Tab-separated table of C-alpha atoms in Angstrom:
chain	number	residue	atom	x	y	z
W	1	MET	CA	-25.062	-27.564	-43.205
W	2	VAL	CA	-28.614	-28.140	-44.708
W	3	THR	CA	-27.940	-27.882	-48.559
W	4	ALA	CA	-24.484	-30.616	-47.631
W	5	ALA	CA	-27.311	-33.157	-45.228
W	6	VAL	CA	-29.802	-32.080	-48.613
W	7	ASN	CA	-27.672	-32.785	-51.322
W	8	SER	CA	-26.885	-35.848	-49.362
W	9	TRP	CA	-30.243	-37.589	-49.826
W	10	LYS	CA	-30.233	-36.588	-53.045
W	11	LEU	CA	-27.595	-38.401	-54.020
W	12	ASN	CA	-28.484	-41.299	-52.410
W	13	ILE	CA	-32.301	-40.855	-53.911
W	14	GLU	CA	-30.600	-40.342	-57.587
W	15	ARG	CA	-28.220	-43.603	-57.220
W	16	ALA	CA	-31.359	-44.913	-56.195
W	17	ASP	CA	-33.385	-44.107	-59.168
W	18	ARG	CA	-30.868	-45.076	-61.063
W	19	PHE	CA	-30.631	-48.691	-59.958
W	20	PHE	CA	-34.642	-49.797	-59.842
W	21	SER	CA	-36.043	-47.031	-62.438
W	22	PRO	CA	-34.635	-49.140	-65.721
W	23	LEU	CA	-35.621	-52.156	-64.816
W	24	THR	CA	-38.326	-54.975	-65.635
W	25	GLU	CA	-41.202	-57.186	-63.556
W	26	GLU	CA	-38.800	-59.898	-64.636
W	27	GLN	CA	-35.382	-58.511	-63.139
W	28	LEU	CA	-37.536	-56.610	-60.158
W	29	ARG	CA	-38.615	-60.310	-58.904
W	30	LYS	CA	-34.794	-60.773	-58.099
W	31	GLU	CA	-33.745	-61.743	-54.629
W	32	VAL	CA	-30.730	-59.390	-53.436
W	33	ALA	CA	-29.564	-62.940	-52.136
W	34	PRO	CA	-31.240	-67.034	-51.412
W	35	GLY	CA	-34.649	-66.337	-49.825
W	36	LYS	CA	-34.072	-62.061	-48.960
W	37	ASN	CA	-36.330	-59.938	-50.242
W	38	ARG	CA	-37.370	-59.300	-54.099
W	39	LEU	CA	-36.086	-56.016	-55.996
W	40	ILE	CA	-40.026	-55.135	-55.850
W	41	TYR	CA	-39.724	-54.834	-52.155
W	42	LEU	CA	-36.836	-53.179	-51.320
W	43	TRP	CA	-38.607	-50.337	-53.762
W	44	GLY	CA	-41.664	-50.457	-53.004
W	45	HIS	CA	-39.865	-50.226	-49.066
W	46	LEU	CA	-38.157	-47.455	-49.699
W	47	THR	CA	-41.162	-45.401	-51.341
W	48	ALA	CA	-43.168	-46.605	-48.010
W	49	VAL	CA	-40.408	-44.954	-45.564
W	50	HIS	CA	-40.087	-42.128	-47.976
W	51	ASP	CA	-43.806	-41.633	-47.670
W	52	ARG	CA	-44.086	-42.416	-43.921
W	53	MET	CA	-41.943	-38.708	-44.052
W	54	LEU	CA	-43.975	-36.773	-45.947
W	55	PRO	CA	-46.073	-36.573	-42.081
W	56	LEU	CA	-42.865	-36.950	-40.197
W	57	LEU	CA	-41.439	-33.718	-41.713
W	58	VAL	CA	-44.552	-32.123	-41.327
W	59	LEU	CA	-44.950	-31.641	-45.374
W	60	GLY	CA	-48.305	-33.570	-45.462
W	61	ALA	CA	-50.047	-35.941	-46.093
W	62	ARG	CA	-48.761	-39.154	-47.208
W	63	ARG	CA	-49.858	-40.213	-51.048
W	64	HIS	CA	-50.033	-44.161	-50.222
W	65	PRO	CA	-50.247	-45.365	-46.554
W	66	GLU	CA	-51.961	-48.286	-48.624
W	67	TYR	CA	-47.803	-49.280	-49.119
W	68	ASP	CA	-47.167	-50.129	-45.549
W	69	ALA	CA	-49.548	-53.761	-45.435
W	70	LEU	CA	-47.481	-54.283	-49.001
W	71	PHE	CA	-43.703	-53.697	-48.257
W	72	LEU	CA	-43.420	-52.118	-44.190
W	73	THR	CA	-45.048	-54.067	-42.006
W	74	ASN	CA	-45.427	-57.142	-43.149
W	75	PRO	CA	-42.498	-59.441	-44.829
W	76	ASP	CA	-41.891	-60.256	-48.792
W	77	ARG	CA	-43.606	-63.021	-49.727
W	78	THR	CA	-46.894	-61.986	-47.613
W	79	ALA	CA	-49.389	-60.117	-50.134
W	80	PRO	CA	-50.888	-61.993	-52.604
W	81	THR	CA	-50.419	-59.373	-55.286
W	82	LEU	CA	-48.057	-56.439	-55.487
W	83	PRO	CA	-48.392	-52.887	-57.643
W	84	ALA	CA	-46.699	-52.693	-60.746
W	85	ALA	CA	-43.936	-51.081	-61.513
W	86	ALA	CA	-45.062	-48.406	-63.256
W	87	GLU	CA	-46.889	-47.766	-60.127
W	88	ILE	CA	-44.416	-48.245	-58.220
W	89	LYS	CA	-42.044	-45.284	-59.885
W	90	LYS	CA	-44.827	-43.553	-59.893
W	91	ALA	CA	-45.376	-43.517	-56.593
W	92	TRP	CA	-41.097	-43.002	-56.167
W	93	ASP	CA	-41.503	-39.906	-58.276
W	94	GLU	CA	-44.396	-38.243	-56.365
W	95	ILE	CA	-43.313	-39.261	-53.032
W	96	ASN	CA	-39.634	-38.266	-53.611
W	97	GLY	CA	-40.744	-35.257	-55.721
W	98	THR	CA	-42.911	-33.488	-53.275
W	99	LEU	CA	-39.919	-34.468	-49.670
W	100	LEU	CA	-37.424	-32.260	-52.449
W	101	ALA	CA	-39.948	-29.967	-52.901
W	102	GLY	CA	-40.940	-29.950	-49.071
W	103	PHE	CA	-37.340	-29.662	-48.081
W	104	GLU	CA	-36.521	-27.122	-49.685
W	105	GLY	CA	-39.098	-24.505	-48.074
W	106	LEU	CA	-37.389	-25.334	-44.879
W	107	SER	CA	-35.120	-22.716	-42.433
W	108	ALA	CA	-32.017	-24.112	-41.043
W	109	ALA	CA	-34.364	-23.083	-38.403
W	110	ASP	CA	-37.098	-25.553	-39.323
W	111	TRP	CA	-34.857	-28.266	-39.417
W	112	LEU	CA	-33.894	-28.194	-35.730
W	113	GLN	CA	-37.351	-28.669	-34.478
W	114	LYS	CA	-39.045	-31.341	-33.603
W	115	HIS	CA	-40.464	-34.227	-35.852
W	116	ALA	CA	-43.849	-35.205	-35.684
W	117	SER	CA	-43.367	-38.346	-33.925
W	118	VAL	CA	-42.373	-37.189	-30.667
W	119	SER	CA	-43.641	-35.200	-27.845
W	120	GLU	CA	-43.069	-31.947	-26.481
W	121	GLU	CA	-41.528	-33.098	-23.253
W	122	ASP	CA	-39.178	-35.889	-24.870
W	123	PHE	CA	-37.809	-33.535	-27.723
W	124	ALA	CA	-37.291	-31.020	-24.986
W	125	LYS	CA	-35.342	-33.584	-22.853
W	126	ASP	CA	-33.090	-34.041	-26.512
W	127	PRO	CA	-32.839	-32.335	-28.978
W	128	GLN	CA	-31.503	-33.876	-30.971
W	129	ARG	CA	-35.056	-36.066	-31.998
W	130	ASN	CA	-35.233	-32.884	-34.815
W	131	ARG	CA	-36.076	-33.234	-38.655
W	132	LEU	CA	-32.792	-33.551	-39.766
W	133	SER	CA	-32.211	-36.261	-37.730
W	134	VAL	CA	-34.611	-38.139	-39.392
W	135	LEU	CA	-33.500	-36.400	-42.946
W	136	LEU	CA	-29.810	-38.195	-42.225
W	137	SER	CA	-31.377	-42.162	-40.396
W	138	ARG	CA	-33.785	-41.787	-43.981
W	139	THR	CA	-29.909	-41.613	-46.143
W	140	THR	CA	-28.033	-44.209	-44.465
W	141	HIS	CA	-31.241	-46.281	-44.418
W	142	ILE	CA	-31.170	-45.375	-48.080
W	143	SER	CA	-27.038	-46.587	-48.566
W	144	PHE	CA	-28.116	-49.548	-46.880
W	145	HIS	CA	-30.841	-51.576	-49.043
W	146	LEU	CA	-28.342	-50.541	-52.351
W	147	GLY	CA	-25.373	-52.070	-50.597
W	148	GLN	CA	-27.667	-54.992	-51.195
W	149	THR	CA	-28.278	-54.669	-54.605
W	150	ALA	CA	-24.928	-54.396	-55.752
W	151	LEU	CA	-24.922	-58.043	-54.456
W	152	ILE	CA	-26.775	-58.560	-57.467
W	153	PRO	CA	-24.985	-60.589	-60.254
W	154	LYS	CA	-25.227	-57.823	-63.513
B	1	MET	CA	-26.228	-29.484	-36.587
B	2	VAL	CA	-22.953	-30.626	-36.291
B	3	THR	CA	-24.508	-32.621	-33.426
B	4	ALA	CA	-26.640	-34.192	-35.899
B	5	ALA	CA	-23.736	-35.524	-38.680
B	6	VAL	CA	-21.999	-36.634	-35.932
B	7	ASN	CA	-24.845	-38.400	-34.312
B	8	SER	CA	-25.061	-40.638	-37.505
B	9	TRP	CA	-21.417	-40.980	-37.872
B	10	LYS	CA	-21.423	-42.660	-34.205
B	11	LEU	CA	-24.547	-44.125	-34.723
B	12	ASN	CA	-23.528	-46.584	-37.908
B	13	ILE	CA	-19.759	-47.070	-36.260
B	14	GLU	CA	-21.319	-48.523	-33.184
B	15	ARG	CA	-23.673	-50.494	-35.876
B	16	ALA	CA	-20.585	-51.831	-37.209
B	17	ASP	CA	-18.694	-52.863	-34.352
B	18	ARG	CA	-21.285	-54.742	-33.285
B	19	PHE	CA	-21.398	-56.669	-35.601
B	20	PHE	CA	-17.897	-57.126	-36.980
B	21	SER	CA	-16.093	-57.407	-33.204
B	22	PRO	CA	-16.980	-60.127	-31.939
B	23	LEU	CA	-16.674	-62.424	-35.028
B	24	THR	CA	-14.225	-65.665	-35.109
B	25	GLU	CA	-11.363	-65.638	-37.824
B	26	GLU	CA	-13.457	-68.852	-39.441
B	27	GLN	CA	-16.696	-66.350	-39.472
B	28	LEU	CA	-15.069	-63.146	-40.509
B	29	ARG	CA	-14.416	-65.321	-44.079
B	30	LYS	CA	-18.520	-65.694	-44.671
B	31	GLU	CA	-18.761	-63.991	-47.614
B	32	VAL	CA	-22.443	-61.571	-48.062
B	33	ALA	CA	-23.293	-63.546	-50.635
B	34	PRO	CA	-21.812	-66.268	-53.305
B	35	GLY	CA	-18.537	-65.486	-54.496
B	36	LYS	CA	-19.285	-61.818	-53.557
B	37	ASN	CA	-16.239	-60.049	-50.477
B	38	ARG	CA	-15.497	-61.772	-47.854
B	39	LEU	CA	-16.518	-60.442	-43.935
B	40	ILE	CA	-12.287	-59.960	-43.212
B	41	TYR	CA	-12.259	-57.713	-46.273
B	42	LEU	CA	-15.938	-55.578	-45.805
B	43	TRP	CA	-13.782	-54.704	-41.973
B	44	GLY	CA	-11.129	-54.081	-43.064
B	45	HIS	CA	-11.790	-52.114	-46.166
B	46	LEU	CA	-13.908	-49.665	-44.183
B	47	THR	CA	-10.725	-49.077	-41.687
B	48	ALA	CA	-8.839	-48.036	-44.928
B	49	VAL	CA	-11.874	-45.894	-45.813
B	50	HIS	CA	-11.694	-44.151	-42.802
B	51	ASP	CA	-7.794	-43.812	-41.873
B	52	ARG	CA	-8.443	-41.790	-45.078
B	53	MET	CA	-10.416	-39.666	-43.574
B	54	LEU	CA	-7.456	-38.909	-40.944
B	55	PRO	CA	-5.152	-36.473	-43.701
B	56	LEU	CA	-8.552	-35.843	-45.709
B	57	LEU	CA	-10.477	-33.886	-43.131
B	58	VAL	CA	-7.048	-32.857	-41.535
B	59	LEU	CA	-6.962	-34.424	-38.476
B	60	GLY	CA	-3.923	-36.520	-38.385
B	61	ALA	CA	-1.676	-38.725	-40.466
B	62	ARG	CA	-2.910	-42.319	-41.375
B	63	ARG	CA	-2.193	-44.747	-38.982
B	64	HIS	CA	-2.175	-47.492	-41.620
B	65	PRO	CA	-1.588	-46.838	-45.174
B	66	GLU	CA	-0.918	-50.773	-45.279
B	67	TYR	CA	-4.717	-51.314	-45.715
B	68	ASP	CA	-4.827	-49.548	-49.286
B	69	ALA	CA	-3.333	-53.021	-50.774
B	70	LEU	CA	-4.702	-55.230	-48.529
B	71	PHE	CA	-8.254	-53.787	-48.208
B	72	LEU	CA	-9.511	-51.204	-51.204
B	73	THR	CA	-7.049	-50.534	-53.929
B	74	ASN	CA	-7.074	-54.541	-54.435
B	75	PRO	CA	-10.479	-57.369	-54.803
B	76	ASP	CA	-10.614	-59.127	-51.948
B	77	ARG	CA	-8.892	-62.212	-52.343
B	78	THR	CA	-5.679	-60.479	-53.885
B	79	ALA	CA	-3.287	-60.640	-50.428
B	80	PRO	CA	-1.784	-64.161	-49.473
B	81	THR	CA	-2.290	-63.307	-45.756
B	82	LEU	CA	-4.329	-60.525	-44.225
B	83	PRO	CA	-4.023	-58.878	-40.500
B	84	ALA	CA	-5.314	-61.149	-37.473
B	85	ALA	CA	-8.670	-59.922	-36.459
B	86	ALA	CA	-7.670	-58.413	-33.231
B	87	GLU	CA	-4.695	-56.635	-35.645
B	88	ILE	CA	-7.820	-55.409	-37.563
B	89	LYS	CA	-10.081	-54.636	-34.141
B	90	LYS	CA	-6.959	-52.623	-32.959
B	91	ALA	CA	-6.866	-50.541	-36.229
B	92	TRP	CA	-10.251	-49.997	-37.134
B	93	ASP	CA	-10.747	-48.688	-32.576
B	94	GLU	CA	-7.407	-46.454	-32.614
B	95	ILE	CA	-8.820	-44.762	-36.642
B	96	ASN	CA	-12.741	-44.354	-35.030
B	97	GLY	CA	-11.672	-43.356	-32.006
B	98	THR	CA	-8.961	-40.302	-33.262
B	99	LEU	CA	-11.855	-39.454	-35.813
B	100	LEU	CA	-13.996	-38.996	-32.964
B	101	ALA	CA	-11.562	-37.242	-31.198
B	102	GLY	CA	-10.731	-34.540	-34.101
B	103	PHE	CA	-14.354	-34.560	-34.617
B	104	GLU	CA	-15.396	-33.180	-31.586
B	105	GLY	CA	-12.687	-30.094	-31.514
B	106	LEU	CA	-13.788	-29.160	-34.627
B	107	SER	CA	-16.200	-25.672	-34.455
B	108	ALA	CA	-19.551	-25.460	-37.645
B	109	ALA	CA	-17.185	-23.203	-39.931
B	110	ASP	CA	-14.640	-25.883	-39.928
B	111	TRP	CA	-16.887	-28.648	-41.188
B	112	LEU	CA	-17.648	-25.751	-44.119
B	113	GLN	CA	-14.079	-26.069	-44.947
B	114	LYS	CA	-12.902	-27.681	-47.823
B	115	HIS	CA	-11.621	-31.271	-47.438
B	116	ALA	CA	-7.646	-31.775	-48.114
B	117	SER	CA	-8.083	-33.138	-51.937
B	118	VAL	CA	-9.946	-30.095	-53.685
B	119	SER	CA	-8.129	-27.288	-54.800
B	120	GLU	CA	-8.977	-23.415	-53.457
B	121	GLU	CA	-10.115	-22.663	-57.121
B	122	ASP	CA	-12.434	-25.910	-57.157
B	123	PHE	CA	-13.612	-25.073	-53.635
B	124	ALA	CA	-14.193	-21.463	-54.800
B	125	LYS	CA	-16.184	-22.822	-57.515
B	126	ASP	CA	-18.195	-25.433	-55.688
B	127	PRO	CA	-17.825	-25.002	-51.476
B	128	GLN	CA	-19.461	-28.061	-51.089
B	129	ARG	CA	-16.605	-29.936	-51.278
B	130	ASN	CA	-15.588	-29.223	-47.639
B	131	ARG	CA	-15.103	-31.283	-44.641
B	132	LEU	CA	-19.595	-32.338	-43.303
B	133	SER	CA	-20.151	-33.284	-47.004
B	134	VAL	CA	-16.953	-35.813	-46.262
B	135	LEU	CA	-18.402	-36.282	-42.725
B	136	LEU	CA	-22.283	-37.554	-44.269
B	137	SER	CA	-20.933	-39.818	-47.459
B	138	ARG	CA	-18.479	-41.875	-45.289
B	139	THR	CA	-21.543	-42.600	-42.902
B	140	THR	CA	-24.216	-43.750	-45.977
B	141	HIS	CA	-20.830	-45.661	-46.784
B	142	ILE	CA	-20.454	-47.793	-43.538
B	143	SER	CA	-24.673	-48.177	-43.956
B	144	PHE	CA	-24.332	-49.126	-47.547
B	145	HIS	CA	-21.905	-52.464	-46.221
B	146	LEU	CA	-23.751	-53.165	-43.566
B	147	GLY	CA	-26.777	-53.790	-45.431
B	148	GLN	CA	-24.320	-56.358	-47.268
B	149	THR	CA	-23.598	-57.772	-44.032
B	150	ALA	CA	-27.116	-58.201	-42.787
B	151	LEU	CA	-27.652	-61.035	-45.811
B	152	ILE	CA	-25.457	-63.162	-44.214
B	153	PRO	CA	-27.891	-66.085	-42.491
B	154	LYS	CA	-27.305	-66.377	-38.761
């Protein structure tokens, strides 16, 4: 069961990686639709969201907390400068690699434990606020944004 | 574990339902981006893909096989006419309701059984070609298209 969920995560990470990693700085400045997020923002956004999964799933400290202000808590075009594509690629690979190594060390019972942002009391009331649910919701989140990138004319 | 996967499916179905169900015929003719699929096509497309899950997960016969030619095997704007919004809504509700009722009758062991489109031999080689993997991939598929609908100006 856990294998199916981790496989679904990996598949979506691979799809995102195949899409974003080969893009040039210029291509990364394209918007997914007129006036909407640029690709560089979406890539940094996914990286920031995945970075937050490290403490949330109790797999380690964040690597790039500074990505939040750039790609998550503020909309696109707020930050005067963004990291270079090569830097985002490095952060993306490091964070996703650390997550995957962490996933492989978790037992089925670990996945059903509470994630770090829910209290013991709230978890007792709703045991679905577990680590597996975080994994599944972050997997659909990748797919949500991949659907947007698919709209860009080739 | 199964509960987490079924909850993720339900959440995405509810999001899609909240988005599509209130739209008028006119609103359903909007494209998600210039020259891309219209909303009515995406709604019918999700309905057709979910209809195919009925035999695939051994939960029953298809309800609307005629949706394939309209919304799946041909691109948008191929069919001279499409069903009315009210008809798609009825099919969408019926199909998703049948699926959910079926999911609730499956045990954990059932979810790890092979789906209907893989042979016994291939399943023996790759036991991840199971019903749970179908559920997870169809859940990310909903999210993929919801990401596109999110780009439409309000």
